[in-house]
Coordinates of C-alpha atoms in Angstrom, one line a residue:
A1 CA -55.9 70.6 151.1
K2 CA -55.6 68.0 148.4
A3 CA -57.9 66.8 145.6
E4 CA -59.6 63.6 146.6
A5 CA -62.7 61.5 146.4
A6 CA -64.7 61.1 149.5
G7 CA -67.1 58.2 149.9
N8 CA -69.9 57.9 152.4
L9 CA -71.3 54.4 152.6
K10 CA -74.3 53.2 154.6
S11 CA -74.9 49.5 155.0
T12 CA -78.0 48.5 156.9
P13 CA -80.6 45.7 157.0
Q14 CA -83.8 46.4 155.1
Q15 CA -85.3 47.4 158.4
K16 CA -83.7 50.3 160.2
V17 CA -80.8 49.1 162.3
T18 CA -82.6 50.3 165.4
T19 CA -85.5 48.1 164.5
Q20 CA -83.2 45.2 163.8
A21 CA -81.3 45.8 167.0
E22 CA -84.6 45.5 168.9
E23 CA -85.4 42.1 167.2
L24 CA -81.9 40.6 167.3
P25 CA -79.6 40.1 170.3
E26 CA -76.9 42.8 170.4
Q27 CA -74.1 40.3 169.5
E28 CA -75.9 39.3 166.3
T29 CA -76.4 42.9 165.3
A30 CA -72.7 43.6 166.0
D31 CA -71.7 40.4 164.0
M32 CA -73.8 41.5 161.0
L33 CA -72.3 45.0 161.0
N34 CA -68.8 43.7 161.4
H35 CA -69.4 41.2 158.5
H36 CA -70.5 44.0 156.2
F37 CA -67.8 46.4 157.3
A38 CA -65.3 43.7 156.4
L39 CA -66.8 43.2 152.9
L40 CA -66.8 47.0 152.3
G41 CA -63.4 47.5 153.8
A42 CA -61.8 44.9 151.6
C43 CA -63.2 46.6 148.5
I44 CA -62.1 50.0 149.7
E45 CA -58.5 48.9 150.5
A46 CA -58.2 46.8 147.3
D47 CA -58.7 50.0 145.4
D48 CA -56.2 52.1 147.5
G49 CA -58.8 53.8 149.6
V50 CA -58.5 54.6 153.2
I51 CA -61.2 54.0 155.8
D52 CA -61.4 57.3 157.7
K53 CA -64.0 56.2 160.2
Y54 CA -67.1 54.2 161.1
I55 CA -70.1 56.1 162.4
G56 CA -72.9 53.7 163.5
D57 CA -73.7 51.8 160.3
C58 CA -71.8 54.2 158.0
V59 CA -68.3 54.0 156.6
M60 CA -66.4 57.1 155.6
A61 CA -63.6 56.4 153.1
V62 CA -61.2 58.6 151.0
W63 CA -59.1 58.1 147.9
G64 CA -56.1 60.4 147.4
G65 CA -56.8 62.7 150.3
I66 CA -54.2 61.2 152.6
S67 CA -51.6 60.4 149.9
K68 CA -51.2 61.8 146.4
M69 CA -53.2 59.8 143.8
E70 CA -53.7 61.1 140.3
D71 CA -56.5 58.6 139.5
H72 CA -58.3 58.9 142.9
A73 CA -61.7 59.2 141.2
D74 CA -61.2 56.0 139.1
H75 CA -60.2 54.1 142.2
A76 CA -63.2 55.4 144.2
V77 CA -65.7 54.6 141.5
H78 CA -64.2 51.1 140.9
A79 CA -64.4 50.4 144.6
A80 CA -68.0 51.5 144.8
L81 CA -69.0 49.2 141.9
E82 CA -67.1 46.3 143.5
M83 CA -68.9 47.0 146.9
A84 CA -72.2 46.9 145.0
R85 CA -71.3 43.5 143.5
V86 CA -70.1 41.9 146.8
V87 CA -73.1 43.1 148.7
R88 CA -75.5 41.7 146.1
E89 CA -73.7 38.4 146.2
D90 CA -73.9 38.4 150.0
N91 CA -77.6 39.3 149.9
A92 CA -78.2 36.2 147.7
Q93 CA -76.5 34.1 150.4
R94 CA -78.6 35.9 153.1
A95 CA -81.8 35.2 151.1
A96 CA -80.9 31.5 150.8
A97 CA -80.4 31.4 154.6
G98 CA -83.8 33.1 155.1
Q99 CA -82.2 36.4 156.3
A100 CA -83.3 39.9 155.2
P101 CA -81.0 41.5 152.6
V102 CA -78.7 44.4 153.5
R103 CA -79.3 47.7 151.9
L104 CA -76.2 49.6 150.7
R105 CA -76.1 53.3 149.6
V106 CA -72.9 54.8 148.3
G107 CA -72.3 58.5 147.7
L108 CA -69.1 59.7 146.0
H109 CA -67.8 63.3 145.5
S110 CA -64.4 64.7 144.5
G111 CA -62.9 68.0 145.6
P112 CA -60.5 69.6 148.1
V113 CA -60.4 68.5 151.8
V114 CA -58.4 69.3 154.9
V115 CA -56.4 66.4 156.2
G116 CA -55.1 66.4 159.7
N117 CA -55.6 66.1 163.4
I118 CA -59.0 67.4 164.4
G119 CA -60.5 67.5 167.9
A120 CA -60.0 68.7 171.4
P121 CA -57.0 68.2 173.6
G122 CA -57.1 64.6 174.8
R123 CA -59.3 63.4 172.0
V124 CA -57.8 64.1 168.6
N125 CA -58.4 62.1 165.4
Y126 CA -56.5 62.1 162.2
T127 CA -59.3 62.7 159.7
V128 CA -60.6 64.5 156.6
V129 CA -63.1 67.4 156.7
G130 CA -64.6 69.9 154.3
D131 CA -67.3 70.5 151.9
T132 CA -66.3 67.5 149.8
V133 CA -67.0 65.2 152.7
N134 CA -70.3 66.9 153.3
V135 CA -71.4 66.5 149.7
A136 CA -70.5 62.8 149.6
Q137 CA -72.7 62.3 152.7
R138 CA -75.5 64.2 150.9
F139 CA -75.2 61.9 147.9
E140 CA -75.4 58.9 150.2
Q141 CA -78.6 60.3 151.7
L142 CA -80.0 61.0 148.2
G143 CA -79.9 57.3 147.7
K144 CA -83.1 57.0 149.7
E145 CA -84.9 59.1 147.1
F146 CA -83.3 57.3 144.1
M147 CA -83.7 53.7 145.4
R148 CA -86.8 51.9 144.1
E149 CA -88.9 49.3 145.8
G150 CA -87.1 46.0 146.0
E151 CA -83.6 47.4 145.3
D152 CA -80.8 46.8 147.8
V153 CA -77.9 48.7 146.4
I154 CA -77.4 52.1 144.9
V155 CA -74.2 54.0 143.9
L156 CA -74.6 57.8 143.3
V157 CA -71.6 59.7 142.0
S158 CA -71.2 63.4 141.5
G159 CA -70.4 65.1 138.2
D160 CA -67.1 66.3 139.8
T161 CA -66.0 62.7 140.4
I162 CA -66.9 61.7 136.9
S163 CA -65.0 64.7 135.5
A164 CA -62.0 63.8 137.7
M165 CA -61.8 60.3 136.3
K166 CA -58.8 59.6 134.1
H167 CA -60.5 56.8 132.3
P168 CA -64.3 57.3 132.4
E169 CA -64.6 55.1 129.3
T170 CA -64.3 52.1 131.7
L171 CA -67.8 52.8 132.8
G172 CA -69.2 52.4 129.3
T173 CA -72.1 54.7 128.3
L174 CA -72.9 56.9 131.3
P175 CA -76.5 57.5 132.3
T176 CA -77.9 61.0 131.9
P177 CA -77.2 62.8 135.2
E178 CA -80.0 64.4 137.2
L179 CA -79.6 67.8 138.6
R180 CA -80.3 67.9 142.3
H181 CA -79.9 70.5 145.0
V182 CA -78.1 69.2 148.1
K183 CA -78.1 70.9 151.5
G184 CA -75.3 73.4 151.9
R185 CA -74.8 74.1 148.1
D186 CA -76.2 77.0 146.1
E187 CA -76.0 75.4 142.7
P188 CA -77.5 72.0 141.8
E189 CA -75.2 69.0 141.6
Q190 CA -75.0 66.5 138.7
V191 CA -76.0 63.1 140.1
Y192 CA -75.0 60.0 138.2
R193 CA -76.6 56.7 139.2
L194 CA -74.1 54.0 138.4
V195 CA -76.0 51.2 140.2

């Protein structure tokens, strides 16, 4: 187990992907997802993150869980803010082309994980698992509650990730965190909305 930041990112059209898939030919849906996965992946990798997996329209990424990284939280937060920027830019281009914007929700949490080969014989994946991964996913899901009408992008970061940052001053004045209960945790979590 290593200290790390886990990120769960969901990139979908304003309509649910299943709705969009019914309205678009399958290849167009795949092309749209691949385009956005490429945008997000470039931001993740530019900040030394590792894409763990794609699950439908979600991306799971880690910073410092696979290799030692003292400033994993700084890299994760910077990557999340960069993803928000590039998705907003891409949405402006989509709007100019008459296309619906893509909605992005990012949840980040830092803590210990287990890194290794997980699975059954014949189907093993090198991955990360643990409570930290689950909390990051819960933060991504909380984005639905925090996102206001007309917003396309949200970045929610846990208090543990903010505390793990070596240089939190790069964020300027932090917003006041909200305390929220997340599934699987007894104590409420501090939730910082950075975007």
